[in-house]
Short mmCIF file of C-alpha atoms and ligand atoms in Angstrom, two decimals:
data_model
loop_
_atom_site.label_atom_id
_atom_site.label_comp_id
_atom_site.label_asym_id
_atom_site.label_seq_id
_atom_site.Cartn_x
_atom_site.Cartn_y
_atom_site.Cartn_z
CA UNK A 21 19.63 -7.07 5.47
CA UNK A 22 16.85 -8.82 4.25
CA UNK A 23 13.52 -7.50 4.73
CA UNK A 24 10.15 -9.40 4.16
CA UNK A 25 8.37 -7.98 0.80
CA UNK A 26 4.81 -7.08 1.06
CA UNK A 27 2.20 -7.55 -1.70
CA UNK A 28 -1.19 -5.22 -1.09
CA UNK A 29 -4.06 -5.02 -3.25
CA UNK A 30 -6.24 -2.45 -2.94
CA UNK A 31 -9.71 -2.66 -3.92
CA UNK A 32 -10.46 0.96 -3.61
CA UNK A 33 -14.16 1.97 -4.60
CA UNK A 34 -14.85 -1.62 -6.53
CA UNK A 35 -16.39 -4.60 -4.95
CA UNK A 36 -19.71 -5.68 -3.72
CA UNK A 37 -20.97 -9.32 -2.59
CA UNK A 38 -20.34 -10.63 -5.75
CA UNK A 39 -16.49 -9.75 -5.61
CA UNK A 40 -16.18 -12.46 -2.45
CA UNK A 41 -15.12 -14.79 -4.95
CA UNK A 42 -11.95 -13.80 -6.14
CA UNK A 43 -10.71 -14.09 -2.31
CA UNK A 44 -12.39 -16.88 -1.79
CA UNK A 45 -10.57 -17.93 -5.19
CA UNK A 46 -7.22 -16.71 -4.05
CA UNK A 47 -7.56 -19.08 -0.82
CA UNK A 48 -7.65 -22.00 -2.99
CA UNK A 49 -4.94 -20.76 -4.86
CA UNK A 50 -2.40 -20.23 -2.30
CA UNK A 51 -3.49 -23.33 -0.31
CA UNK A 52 -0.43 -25.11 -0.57
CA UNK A 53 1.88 -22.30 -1.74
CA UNK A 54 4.86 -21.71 0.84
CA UNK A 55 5.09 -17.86 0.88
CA UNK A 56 7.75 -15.75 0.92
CA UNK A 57 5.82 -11.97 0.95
CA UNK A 58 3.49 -11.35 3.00
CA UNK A 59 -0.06 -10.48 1.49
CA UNK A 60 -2.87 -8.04 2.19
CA UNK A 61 -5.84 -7.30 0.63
CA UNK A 62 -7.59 -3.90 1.13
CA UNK A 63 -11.65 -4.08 0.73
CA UNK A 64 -14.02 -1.38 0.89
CA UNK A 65 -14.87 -1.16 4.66
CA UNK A 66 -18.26 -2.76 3.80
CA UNK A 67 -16.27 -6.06 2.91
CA UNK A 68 -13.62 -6.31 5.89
CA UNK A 69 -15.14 -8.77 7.48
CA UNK A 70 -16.57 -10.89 4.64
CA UNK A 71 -13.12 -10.96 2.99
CA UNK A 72 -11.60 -12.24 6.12
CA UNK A 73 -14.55 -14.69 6.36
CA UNK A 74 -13.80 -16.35 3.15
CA UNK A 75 -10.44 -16.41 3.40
CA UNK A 76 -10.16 -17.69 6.78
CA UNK A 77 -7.25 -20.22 6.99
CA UNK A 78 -5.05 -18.50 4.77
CA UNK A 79 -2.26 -16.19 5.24
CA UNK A 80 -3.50 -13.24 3.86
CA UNK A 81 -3.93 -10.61 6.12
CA UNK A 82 -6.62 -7.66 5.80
CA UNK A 83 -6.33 -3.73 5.63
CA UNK A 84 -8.16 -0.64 5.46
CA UNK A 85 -7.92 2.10 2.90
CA UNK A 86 -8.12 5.23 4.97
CA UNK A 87 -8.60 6.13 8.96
CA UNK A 88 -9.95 9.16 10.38
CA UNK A 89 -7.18 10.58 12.94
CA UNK A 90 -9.86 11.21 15.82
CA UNK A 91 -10.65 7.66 17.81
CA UNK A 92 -14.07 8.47 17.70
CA UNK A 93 -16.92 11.15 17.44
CA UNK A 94 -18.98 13.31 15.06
CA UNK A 95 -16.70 12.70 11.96
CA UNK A 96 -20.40 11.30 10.15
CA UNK A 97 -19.29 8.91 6.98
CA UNK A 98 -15.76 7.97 8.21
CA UNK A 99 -14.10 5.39 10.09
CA UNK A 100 -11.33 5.00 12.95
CA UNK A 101 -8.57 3.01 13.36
CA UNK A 102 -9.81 1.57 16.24
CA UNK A 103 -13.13 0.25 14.02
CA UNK A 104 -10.69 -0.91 11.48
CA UNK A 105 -8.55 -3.22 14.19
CA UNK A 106 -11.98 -4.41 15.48
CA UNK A 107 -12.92 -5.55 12.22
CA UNK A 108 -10.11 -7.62 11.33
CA UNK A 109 -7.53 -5.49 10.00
CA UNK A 110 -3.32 -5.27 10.60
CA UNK A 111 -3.26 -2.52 8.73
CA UNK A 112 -4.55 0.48 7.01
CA UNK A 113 -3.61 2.91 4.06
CA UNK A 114 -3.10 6.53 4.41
CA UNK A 115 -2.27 9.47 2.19
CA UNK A 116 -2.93 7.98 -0.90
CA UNK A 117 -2.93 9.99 -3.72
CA UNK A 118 -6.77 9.69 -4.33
CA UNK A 119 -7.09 10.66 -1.02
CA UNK A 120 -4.86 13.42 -1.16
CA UNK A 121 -6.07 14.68 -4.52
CA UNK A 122 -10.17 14.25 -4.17
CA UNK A 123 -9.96 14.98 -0.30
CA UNK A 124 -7.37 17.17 -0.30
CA UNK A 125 -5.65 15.43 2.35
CA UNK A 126 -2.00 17.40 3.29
CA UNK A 127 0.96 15.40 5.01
CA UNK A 128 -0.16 16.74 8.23
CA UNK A 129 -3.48 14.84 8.13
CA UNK A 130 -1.60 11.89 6.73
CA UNK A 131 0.54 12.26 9.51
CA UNK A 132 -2.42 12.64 12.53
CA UNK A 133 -3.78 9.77 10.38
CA UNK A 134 -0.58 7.41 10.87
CA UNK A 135 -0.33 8.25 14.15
CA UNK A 136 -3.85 7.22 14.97
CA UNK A 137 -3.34 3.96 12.66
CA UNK A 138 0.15 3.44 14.88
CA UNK A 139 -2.33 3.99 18.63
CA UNK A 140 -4.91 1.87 17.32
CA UNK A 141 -2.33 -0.86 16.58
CA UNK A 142 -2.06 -1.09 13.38
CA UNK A 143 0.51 -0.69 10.51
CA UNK A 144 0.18 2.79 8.54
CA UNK A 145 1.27 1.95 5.03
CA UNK A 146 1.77 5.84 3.77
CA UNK A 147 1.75 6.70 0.31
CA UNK A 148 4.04 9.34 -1.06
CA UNK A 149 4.72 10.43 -4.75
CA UNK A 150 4.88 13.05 -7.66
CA UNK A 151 2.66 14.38 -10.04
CA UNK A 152 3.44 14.05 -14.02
CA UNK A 153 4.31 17.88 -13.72
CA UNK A 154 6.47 17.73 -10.44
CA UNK A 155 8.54 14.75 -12.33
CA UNK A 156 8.64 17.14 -15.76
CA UNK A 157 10.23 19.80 -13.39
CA UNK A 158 12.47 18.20 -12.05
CA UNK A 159 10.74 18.68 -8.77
CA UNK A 160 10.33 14.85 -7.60
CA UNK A 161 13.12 13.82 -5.23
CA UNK A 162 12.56 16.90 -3.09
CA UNK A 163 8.51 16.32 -3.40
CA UNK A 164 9.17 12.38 -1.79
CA UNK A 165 11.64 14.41 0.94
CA UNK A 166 8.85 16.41 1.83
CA UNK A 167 6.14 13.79 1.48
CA UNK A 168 8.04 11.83 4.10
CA UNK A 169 8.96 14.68 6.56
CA UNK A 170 5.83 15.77 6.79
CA UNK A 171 3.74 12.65 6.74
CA UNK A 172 5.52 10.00 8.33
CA UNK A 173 4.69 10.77 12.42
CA UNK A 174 6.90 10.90 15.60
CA UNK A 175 7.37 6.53 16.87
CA UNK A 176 6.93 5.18 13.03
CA UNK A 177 9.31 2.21 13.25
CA UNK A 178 9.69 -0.72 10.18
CA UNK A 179 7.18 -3.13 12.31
CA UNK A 180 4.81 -0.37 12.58
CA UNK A 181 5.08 1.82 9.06
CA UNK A 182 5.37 0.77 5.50
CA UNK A 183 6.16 3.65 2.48
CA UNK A 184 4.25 3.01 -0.47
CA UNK A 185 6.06 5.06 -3.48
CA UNK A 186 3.52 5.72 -6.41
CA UNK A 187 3.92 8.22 -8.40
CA UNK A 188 0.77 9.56 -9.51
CA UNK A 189 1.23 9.30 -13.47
CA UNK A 190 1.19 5.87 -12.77
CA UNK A 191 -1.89 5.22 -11.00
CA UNK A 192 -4.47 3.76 -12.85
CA UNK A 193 -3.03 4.64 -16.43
CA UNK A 194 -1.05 1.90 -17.66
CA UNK A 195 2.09 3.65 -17.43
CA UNK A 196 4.90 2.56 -15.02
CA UNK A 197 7.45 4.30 -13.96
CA UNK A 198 10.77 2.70 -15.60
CA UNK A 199 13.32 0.39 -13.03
CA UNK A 200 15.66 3.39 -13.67
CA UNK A 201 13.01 5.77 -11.94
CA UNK A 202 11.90 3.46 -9.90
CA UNK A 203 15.20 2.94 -8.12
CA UNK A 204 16.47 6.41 -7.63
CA UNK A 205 13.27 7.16 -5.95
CA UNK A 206 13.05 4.34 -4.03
CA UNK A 207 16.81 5.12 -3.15
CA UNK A 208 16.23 8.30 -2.23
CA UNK A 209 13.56 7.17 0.47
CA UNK A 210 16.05 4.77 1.82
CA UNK A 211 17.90 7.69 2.54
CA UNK A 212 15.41 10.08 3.37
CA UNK A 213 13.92 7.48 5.66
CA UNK A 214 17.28 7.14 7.99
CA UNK A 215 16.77 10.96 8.67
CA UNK A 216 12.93 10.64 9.35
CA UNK A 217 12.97 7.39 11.25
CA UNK A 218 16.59 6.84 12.18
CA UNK A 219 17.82 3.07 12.36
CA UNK A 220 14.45 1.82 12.07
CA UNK A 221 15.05 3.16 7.93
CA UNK A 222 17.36 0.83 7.05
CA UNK A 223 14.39 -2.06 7.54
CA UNK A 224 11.26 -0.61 6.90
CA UNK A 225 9.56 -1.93 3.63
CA UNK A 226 9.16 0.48 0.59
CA UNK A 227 6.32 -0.78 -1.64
CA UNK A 228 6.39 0.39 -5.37
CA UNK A 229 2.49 1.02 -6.85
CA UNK A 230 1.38 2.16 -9.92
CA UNK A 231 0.17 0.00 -12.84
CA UNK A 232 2.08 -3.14 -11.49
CA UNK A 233 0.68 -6.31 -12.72
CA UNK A 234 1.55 -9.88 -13.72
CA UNK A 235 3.83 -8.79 -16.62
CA UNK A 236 5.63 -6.48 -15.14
CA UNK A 237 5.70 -7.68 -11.84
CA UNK A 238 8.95 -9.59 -11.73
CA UNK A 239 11.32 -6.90 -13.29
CA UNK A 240 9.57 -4.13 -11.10
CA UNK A 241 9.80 -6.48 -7.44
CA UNK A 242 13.89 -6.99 -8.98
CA UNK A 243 14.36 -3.29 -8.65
CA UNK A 244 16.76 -2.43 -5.33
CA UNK A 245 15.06 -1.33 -2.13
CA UNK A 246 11.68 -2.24 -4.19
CA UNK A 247 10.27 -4.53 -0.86
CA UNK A 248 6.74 -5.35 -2.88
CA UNK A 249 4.10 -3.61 -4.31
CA UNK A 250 0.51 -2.09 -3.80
CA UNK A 251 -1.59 -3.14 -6.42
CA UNK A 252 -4.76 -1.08 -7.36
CA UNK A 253 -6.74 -2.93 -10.54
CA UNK A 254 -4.77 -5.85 -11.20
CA UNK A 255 -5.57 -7.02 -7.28
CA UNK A 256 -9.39 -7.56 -8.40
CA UNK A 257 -8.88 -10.76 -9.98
CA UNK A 258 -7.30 -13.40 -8.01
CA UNK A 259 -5.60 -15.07 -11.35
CA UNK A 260 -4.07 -11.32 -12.11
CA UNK A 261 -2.87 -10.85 -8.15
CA UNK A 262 -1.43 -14.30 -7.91
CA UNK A 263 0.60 -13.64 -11.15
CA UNK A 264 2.36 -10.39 -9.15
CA UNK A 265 2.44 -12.53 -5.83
CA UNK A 266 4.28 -15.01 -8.19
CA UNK A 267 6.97 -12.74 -8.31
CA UNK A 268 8.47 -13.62 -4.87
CA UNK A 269 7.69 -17.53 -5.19
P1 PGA B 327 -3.10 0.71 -10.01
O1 PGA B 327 -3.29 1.46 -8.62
O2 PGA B 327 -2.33 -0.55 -9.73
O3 PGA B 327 -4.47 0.45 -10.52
O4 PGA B 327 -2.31 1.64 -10.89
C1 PGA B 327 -2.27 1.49 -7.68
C2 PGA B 327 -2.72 2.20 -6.43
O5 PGA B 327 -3.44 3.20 -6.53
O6 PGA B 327 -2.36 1.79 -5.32
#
């Protein structure tokens, strides 16, 4: 089967008007480049729209970094993923590790937050993964089983859900997680995913995040049931994101 890999920076807490230019940069860059991923780049919600402004013509497509579950209401500071669809976006993040760890966010909120991302239209891309000292103890495979039991909701189906394995030693530090590692986990979801999602498993795109960037890009997209990447720092600069997006041209 071949499934369609997915490349996703995300911006997190970085960018301000001065960052439009790396997008607008990135345009240029894949003007006349015939893509075989497909691309997304997640702004801060202040930039949605200005992002999709300057990049208008090109194939990248636009995402959010978190959703609120509720549609609307007294939720002050926070965002639906109704507001996200209406400002552009596909897509939007949940359940990643910064979320979980700062917000303490629990699979079941990942879960409502899916679910909302999945009513609003849009495709959840859910983030599982251990800890340094769940992978020391051995702990990691059945951390990812539970990750995905209890965060991936009721109706996720491949066009409407992407996994996003990072495991959170990697995040941000440098270190990646070795093609070894990297493809017993991601094997593992494959197989967890047939029991949480049925058929719909087999298809759905597992993205690999963590410290991926130009250098290690091609051996890390090589890895089995590795379908692309979401790409925290190295997604800032448009020469450093093309270099990972190179990996699938
Ligand atoms: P990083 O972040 O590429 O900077 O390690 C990845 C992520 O948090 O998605």
């Amino acid at each position: 089967m071949t499934i369609r890999p997915l490349v996703a920076g995300n911006w997190k807490m970085n960018g301000t008007t001065a960052a439009l230019r790396e997008p607008r940069l990135l345009a240029g860059m894949l003007r006349d480049v015939k893509l075989k991923t497909d691309i997304m780049i997640c702004p801060p919600a202040t930039l949605i729209r200005r992002v999709k402004s300057v990049m208008k013509g090109s194939k990248v497509r636009l995402a959010g970094q978190d959703c609120h579950a509720a549609a609307s209401g007294a939720h002050t500071g926070d965002i639906s993923a109704d507001m996200l669809k209406d400002a552009g976006c596909v897509a939007v993040i949940v359940g990643h590790s910064e979320r979980r760890t700062n917000h303490k966010e629990t699979d079941a909120m990942v879960q409502a937050k899916a679910a909302a991302a999945h009513k609003a239209g849009l495709t959840a891309i859910i983030c599982i993964g251990e800890t340094l000292d769940e992978r020391k103890g051995g702990k990691t495979l059945g951390v990812l089983s539970d990750q995905l039991k209890g965060s991936v909701p009721a109706g996720a189906t491949a066009a409407n859900s992407v996994i996003a394995y990072e495991p959170v030693w990697a995040i941000g530090t440098g270190l990646t997680a070795t093609a070894k590692e990297i493809e017993e986990a991601h094997a593992h979801i494959r197989a967890e995913l047939a029991k949480v999602m049925g058929g719909e498993g087999a298809s759905t795109r597992i993205l690999y995040g963590g410290s991926v960037k130009p250098s290690n890009a091609a051996e890390l997209m090589g890895v089995p049931n590795v379908n692309g990447a979401l790409v925290g720092g190295a997604s800032l600069k448009a020469v450093d994101f093309i270099g990972i997006i190179k990996a699938y041209l």
